[in-house]
């Protein structure tokens, strides 16, 4: 007979295993200077991670690799290459008390839930204004004729400090604000990251997904397509974003083609696999095209700037 898959309660692992404790057992140490009540910075050699809790689930992300994030399952997967059943077995052991735990001083017992604050984000967004050009974007080769086209009008803003601001929306309206400048790349506190996207018009049949907004805009300049909607993940995909993408694809009337315009690197490859898995789950029957720059480690903005 076939192999019997042991069924593990992964949902329980994600919420019940204290990720700072688990990481400490793997040799990670707390970086006290960068740790707050709701976000714990830990490091092991060159590997840095930030751990927090959202909706009762322990989550982490890497400040240097946008695609290295998620729950304890992703944490173990990205560091050991173990299969899901192997991870299930290991975490079952951990919950069952078959492991020696690290000393209390090496992990954080209580981490405050990280709060989304859409009202705070909306307040800040109210003070932003839509722009048709911006010095930072022009420096990156994004011309004002693209930003003033109907496709992108009202999708690019500047805040009162002169940063470019890219809004992220959910069903209820603005939920996140991504700020960019020569020396800045961050989300406003309280933000929920969904997707940045361009305007949609009837008759559109293509969805282009890039990593950074700048890459999506660069792709629009390099490969003009009147029937394409552009979106950017803002780095790796969270479980919430997978849900948003599913709803977007299911609600996109004439969608025939999805172009994954990622960077030509490991992170881009991982993101492509993640998005493909989501598209498989939502029964997308159209064409999926992976289009990455020819040169390794390049993103589409670098390709655009090389052409100038």
Short mmCIF file of C-alpha atoms in Angstrom, two decimals:
data_model
loop_
_atom_site.label_atom_id
_atom_site.label_comp_id
_atom_site.label_asym_id
_atom_site.label_seq_id
_atom_site.Cartn_x
_atom_site.Cartn_y
_atom_site.Cartn_z
CA UNK A 1 0.00 0.00 0.00
CA UNK A 2 0.94 3.69 -0.27
CA UNK A 3 2.80 5.46 2.48
CA UNK A 4 0.55 6.81 5.21
CA UNK A 5 1.10 10.56 5.71
CA UNK A 6 1.06 11.35 9.39
CA UNK A 7 -1.28 14.25 9.86
CA UNK A 8 0.23 16.97 12.00
CA UNK A 9 -1.60 19.93 13.46
CA UNK A 10 0.46 22.63 11.74
CA UNK A 11 -1.94 25.38 12.85
CA UNK A 12 -1.19 24.45 16.45
CA UNK A 13 2.58 24.56 15.87
CA UNK A 14 2.30 28.04 14.35
CA UNK A 15 0.47 29.50 17.32
CA UNK A 16 1.74 27.44 20.27
CA UNK A 17 5.48 27.14 19.68
CA UNK A 18 7.24 30.30 20.83
CA UNK A 19 9.42 31.06 17.82
CA UNK A 20 11.97 33.02 19.88
CA UNK A 21 12.38 29.94 22.09
CA UNK A 22 12.69 27.62 19.11
CA UNK A 23 15.24 29.93 17.42
CA UNK A 24 17.22 30.14 20.67
CA UNK A 25 17.40 26.33 20.70
CA UNK A 26 18.83 26.55 17.17
CA UNK A 27 21.57 28.85 18.41
CA UNK A 28 20.06 32.28 17.67
CA UNK A 29 20.79 35.06 20.15
CA UNK A 30 18.62 38.08 20.98
CA UNK A 31 19.82 41.43 19.70
CA UNK A 32 18.57 43.55 22.62
CA UNK A 33 19.25 46.89 20.93
CA UNK A 34 16.90 46.15 18.05
CA UNK A 35 14.21 44.39 20.07
CA UNK A 36 10.91 46.00 21.08
CA UNK A 37 7.91 44.65 23.00
CA UNK A 38 6.26 43.47 19.82
CA UNK A 39 9.26 42.61 17.68
CA UNK A 40 12.26 40.50 18.67
CA UNK A 41 15.51 40.71 16.70
CA UNK A 42 17.67 37.57 16.79
CA UNK A 43 20.85 36.58 14.99
CA UNK A 44 22.97 33.56 14.32
CA UNK A 45 26.17 34.45 12.50
CA UNK A 46 25.15 36.48 9.46
CA UNK A 47 21.52 35.32 9.63
CA UNK A 48 19.26 37.98 11.14
CA UNK A 49 15.54 37.52 11.83
CA UNK A 50 12.76 39.63 13.31
CA UNK A 51 10.05 37.70 15.18
CA UNK A 52 6.59 38.96 16.10
CA UNK A 53 3.01 37.73 16.62
CA UNK A 54 0.03 38.41 14.39
CA UNK A 55 -3.43 37.04 15.00
CA UNK A 56 -2.08 34.59 17.56
CA UNK A 57 0.47 33.18 15.11
CA UNK A 58 4.24 33.50 15.51
CA UNK A 59 5.78 35.03 12.37
CA UNK A 60 9.26 36.11 11.34
CA UNK A 61 10.99 37.87 8.49
CA UNK A 62 14.56 38.43 7.36
CA UNK A 63 15.55 42.11 7.03
CA UNK A 64 17.97 41.22 4.22
CA UNK A 65 16.04 38.64 2.17
CA UNK A 66 12.51 39.72 1.22
CA UNK A 67 11.47 36.15 0.46
CA UNK A 68 12.57 34.69 3.77
CA UNK A 69 9.51 35.11 5.96
CA UNK A 70 6.42 33.38 7.33
CA UNK A 71 5.63 31.04 10.21
CA UNK A 72 7.74 28.53 12.13
CA UNK A 73 7.16 26.10 9.23
CA UNK A 74 8.80 28.49 6.72
CA UNK A 75 11.53 29.25 9.25
CA UNK A 76 12.53 25.58 9.51
CA UNK A 77 12.02 24.93 5.76
CA UNK A 78 14.23 27.85 4.72
CA UNK A 79 17.03 26.80 7.06
CA UNK A 80 17.07 23.01 6.90
CA UNK A 81 15.47 21.96 3.62
CA UNK A 82 13.44 19.35 5.53
CA UNK A 83 10.19 18.03 4.03
CA UNK A 84 6.83 18.93 5.57
CA UNK A 85 6.38 15.49 7.21
CA UNK A 86 9.89 15.78 8.71
CA UNK A 87 9.13 19.25 10.03
CA UNK A 88 5.79 18.01 11.38
CA UNK A 89 7.53 15.22 13.25
CA UNK A 90 10.16 17.55 14.71
CA UNK A 91 7.62 20.15 15.89
CA UNK A 92 5.37 17.42 17.30
CA UNK A 93 8.37 16.32 19.38
CA UNK A 94 8.92 19.89 20.48
CA UNK A 95 5.32 20.28 21.66
CA UNK A 96 5.40 16.81 23.23
CA UNK A 97 8.29 17.87 25.44
CA UNK A 98 10.85 15.52 23.91
CA UNK A 99 13.45 18.28 23.62
CA UNK A 100 15.74 20.20 25.93
CA UNK A 101 14.61 23.83 26.09
CA UNK A 102 16.96 26.83 26.02
CA UNK A 103 17.50 28.92 29.16
CA UNK A 104 14.78 31.49 29.85
CA UNK A 105 17.20 34.40 29.47
CA UNK A 106 17.89 33.37 25.86
CA UNK A 107 14.38 33.91 24.54
CA UNK A 108 11.38 36.19 25.09
CA UNK A 109 8.41 34.68 26.88
CA UNK A 110 5.77 37.25 26.00
CA UNK A 111 5.71 39.09 22.71
CA UNK A 112 2.91 41.65 22.25
CA UNK A 113 0.68 41.20 19.23
CA UNK A 114 1.70 43.43 16.37
CA UNK A 115 -1.18 45.69 15.50
CA UNK A 116 -2.45 46.74 12.13
CA UNK A 117 -3.73 50.30 12.44
CA UNK A 118 -5.57 51.18 9.23
CA UNK A 119 -6.90 54.41 10.76
CA UNK A 120 -3.38 55.64 11.47
CA UNK A 121 -2.36 54.72 7.92
CA UNK A 122 -5.41 56.48 6.45
CA UNK A 123 -4.63 59.62 8.44
CA UNK A 124 -1.08 59.76 7.08
CA UNK A 125 -2.33 58.95 3.57
CA UNK A 126 -4.76 61.91 3.73
CA UNK A 127 -1.75 64.21 3.91
CA UNK A 128 -0.13 62.62 0.84
CA UNK A 129 -0.79 63.93 -2.64
CA UNK A 130 -0.83 62.16 -5.98
CA UNK A 131 2.12 63.01 -8.23
CA UNK A 132 2.96 62.67 -11.91
CA UNK A 133 6.71 62.81 -11.37
CA UNK A 134 9.22 62.51 -8.56
CA UNK A 135 12.98 63.10 -8.44
CA UNK A 136 13.64 59.70 -6.90
CA UNK A 137 11.63 57.88 -9.57
CA UNK A 138 13.17 59.95 -12.37
CA UNK A 139 16.59 59.06 -11.00
CA UNK A 140 15.58 55.43 -11.37
CA UNK A 141 14.57 55.99 -15.00
CA UNK A 142 10.78 56.13 -14.46
CA UNK A 143 9.53 58.93 -16.70
CA UNK A 144 6.64 61.23 -15.91
CA UNK A 145 4.81 60.23 -19.12
CA UNK A 146 4.32 56.76 -17.61
CA UNK A 147 3.15 58.11 -14.26
CA UNK A 148 0.71 60.52 -15.88
CA UNK A 149 -0.79 57.81 -18.12
CA UNK A 150 -4.33 56.68 -17.23
CA UNK A 151 -2.87 53.36 -16.09
CA UNK A 152 -0.95 54.92 -13.19
CA UNK A 153 -2.74 58.20 -12.43
CA UNK A 154 -3.54 58.43 -8.73
CA UNK A 155 -1.46 55.38 -7.81
CA UNK A 156 1.80 57.17 -6.95
CA UNK A 157 1.92 59.68 -4.10
CA UNK A 158 4.37 61.78 -2.16
CA UNK A 159 4.19 62.32 1.60
CA UNK A 160 4.91 65.66 3.31
CA UNK A 161 8.55 64.70 3.77
CA UNK A 162 9.04 64.24 0.03
CA UNK A 163 9.15 60.44 0.02
CA UNK A 164 7.39 58.50 -2.72
CA UNK A 165 4.38 56.74 -1.16
CA UNK A 166 2.80 53.62 -2.64
CA UNK A 167 -0.62 52.77 -1.18
CA UNK A 168 -1.73 49.19 -0.45
CA UNK A 169 -5.46 48.48 -0.28
CA UNK A 170 -7.74 45.78 1.09
CA UNK A 171 -11.55 45.37 0.95
CA UNK A 172 -12.01 48.23 3.42
CA UNK A 173 -9.78 50.75 1.70
CA UNK A 174 -6.24 51.92 2.33
CA UNK A 175 -4.44 49.55 4.70
CA UNK A 176 -0.74 50.11 4.06
CA UNK A 177 1.67 52.75 2.87
CA UNK A 178 5.10 51.95 1.49
CA UNK A 179 7.59 54.83 1.57
CA UNK A 180 10.57 54.99 -0.78
CA UNK A 181 13.46 57.35 -1.27
CA UNK A 182 17.17 57.18 -2.02
CA UNK A 183 17.85 56.39 1.64
CA UNK A 184 14.52 54.90 2.66
CA UNK A 185 12.43 51.77 2.11
CA UNK A 186 9.82 51.05 4.76
CA UNK A 187 6.15 50.62 5.54
CA UNK A 188 4.40 53.20 7.74
CA UNK A 189 3.83 51.77 11.25
CA UNK A 190 0.43 50.06 11.45
CA UNK A 191 0.53 49.09 7.77
CA UNK A 192 -0.79 45.82 6.42
CA UNK A 193 1.08 44.78 3.28
CA UNK A 194 -1.26 43.56 0.51
CA UNK A 195 -0.33 44.64 -3.02
CA UNK A 196 0.36 47.89 -4.73
CA UNK A 197 -1.41 47.95 -8.08
CA UNK A 198 -2.13 50.18 -11.06
CA UNK A 199 -5.58 51.16 -12.31
CA UNK A 200 -7.78 48.55 -13.96
CA UNK A 201 -10.01 49.19 -16.97
CA UNK A 202 -12.59 47.10 -18.75
CA UNK A 203 -11.12 44.88 -21.43
CA UNK A 204 -7.83 44.33 -19.59
CA UNK A 205 -6.68 40.72 -19.94
CA UNK A 206 -3.15 40.65 -18.52
CA UNK A 207 -1.77 40.91 -14.99
CA UNK A 208 1.92 41.73 -14.53
CA UNK A 209 3.28 41.03 -11.04
CA UNK A 210 6.64 42.50 -10.03
CA UNK A 211 8.52 42.47 -6.73
CA UNK A 212 9.09 46.20 -6.15
CA UNK A 213 6.74 48.88 -7.50
CA UNK A 214 9.74 50.33 -9.35
CA UNK A 215 10.23 47.00 -11.14
CA UNK A 216 6.56 46.89 -12.18
CA UNK A 217 6.79 50.48 -13.51
CA UNK A 218 10.05 49.64 -15.30
CA UNK A 219 8.40 46.61 -16.91
CA UNK A 220 5.55 48.83 -18.09
CA UNK A 221 8.09 51.07 -19.82
CA UNK A 222 10.12 48.22 -21.33
CA UNK A 223 7.14 46.19 -22.58
CA UNK A 224 4.18 48.52 -23.12
CA UNK A 225 0.84 46.72 -23.10
CA UNK A 226 -2.45 48.60 -23.23
CA UNK A 227 -4.36 45.67 -21.72
CA UNK A 228 -2.10 45.02 -18.71
CA UNK A 229 -2.69 45.74 -15.04
CA UNK A 230 0.50 46.05 -12.97
CA UNK A 231 0.98 44.93 -9.38
CA UNK A 232 3.88 44.62 -6.94
CA UNK A 233 4.24 42.35 -3.92
CA UNK A 234 6.67 44.62 -2.04
CA UNK A 235 9.04 41.69 -1.51
CA UNK A 236 8.09 38.19 -0.39
CA UNK A 237 4.52 36.88 -0.13
CA UNK A 238 2.76 36.64 3.21
CA UNK A 239 -0.21 34.28 3.77
CA UNK A 240 -2.46 37.39 3.76
CA UNK A 241 -1.11 38.36 0.35
CA UNK A 242 -1.79 34.87 -0.99
CA UNK A 243 -5.44 35.42 -0.05
CA UNK A 244 -5.50 38.87 -1.69
CA UNK A 245 -3.97 37.44 -4.89
CA UNK A 246 -6.55 34.64 -5.00
CA UNK A 247 -9.43 37.13 -4.72
CA UNK A 248 -7.84 39.40 -7.32
CA UNK A 249 -7.43 36.58 -9.87
CA UNK A 250 -10.94 35.26 -9.27
CA UNK A 251 -12.45 38.73 -9.64
CA UNK A 252 -10.50 39.68 -12.79
CA UNK A 253 -13.07 39.22 -15.57
CA UNK A 254 -11.16 38.59 -18.82
CA UNK A 255 -7.86 37.53 -17.30
CA UNK A 256 -5.97 35.45 -19.88
CA UNK A 257 -2.30 35.95 -19.03
CA UNK A 258 -0.32 36.44 -15.83
CA UNK A 259 3.28 37.59 -16.23
CA UNK A 260 5.58 37.01 -13.26
CA UNK A 261 8.20 39.72 -13.77
CA UNK A 262 10.50 38.86 -10.86
CA UNK A 263 14.19 39.51 -10.25
CA UNK A 264 16.68 37.03 -11.68
CA UNK A 265 17.85 35.66 -8.33
CA UNK A 266 17.01 33.06 -5.69
CA UNK A 267 14.45 35.31 -4.04
CA UNK A 268 12.71 35.87 -7.36
CA UNK A 269 12.68 32.13 -8.05
CA UNK A 270 11.15 31.40 -4.64
CA UNK A 271 8.51 34.08 -5.17
CA UNK A 272 7.64 32.62 -8.59
CA UNK A 273 7.12 29.17 -7.04
CA UNK A 274 4.98 30.65 -4.26
CA UNK A 275 2.75 32.57 -6.68
CA UNK A 276 2.44 29.57 -9.00
CA UNK A 277 1.23 27.48 -6.05
CA UNK A 278 -1.43 30.11 -5.25
CA UNK A 279 -2.56 30.22 -8.90
CA UNK A 280 -2.80 26.44 -8.97
CA UNK A 281 -5.01 26.54 -5.89
CA UNK A 282 -7.40 29.09 -7.37
CA UNK A 283 -7.74 27.12 -10.62
CA UNK A 284 -6.38 29.84 -12.91
CA UNK A 285 -6.74 28.32 -16.38
CA UNK A 286 -4.94 30.98 -18.40
CA UNK A 287 -1.29 31.31 -19.36
CA UNK A 288 1.44 31.93 -16.77
CA UNK A 289 4.62 33.48 -18.16
CA UNK A 290 7.76 33.84 -16.04
CA UNK A 291 9.80 36.72 -17.40
CA UNK A 292 13.02 37.56 -15.55
CA UNK A 293 15.98 39.65 -16.74
CA UNK A 294 18.59 37.73 -18.76
CA UNK A 295 21.46 38.72 -16.50
CA UNK A 296 21.70 37.00 -13.13
CA UNK A 297 20.90 39.07 -10.03
CA UNK A 298 19.30 41.84 -12.11
CA UNK A 299 15.86 43.32 -11.60
CA UNK A 300 13.77 45.05 -14.28
CA UNK A 301 14.69 48.52 -13.07
CA UNK A 302 18.38 47.77 -13.65
CA UNK A 303 17.53 46.54 -17.14
CA UNK A 304 15.65 49.80 -17.79
CA UNK A 305 18.55 51.93 -16.54
CA UNK A 306 21.07 49.98 -18.63
CA UNK A 307 19.03 50.81 -21.74
CA UNK A 308 19.23 54.54 -21.24
#
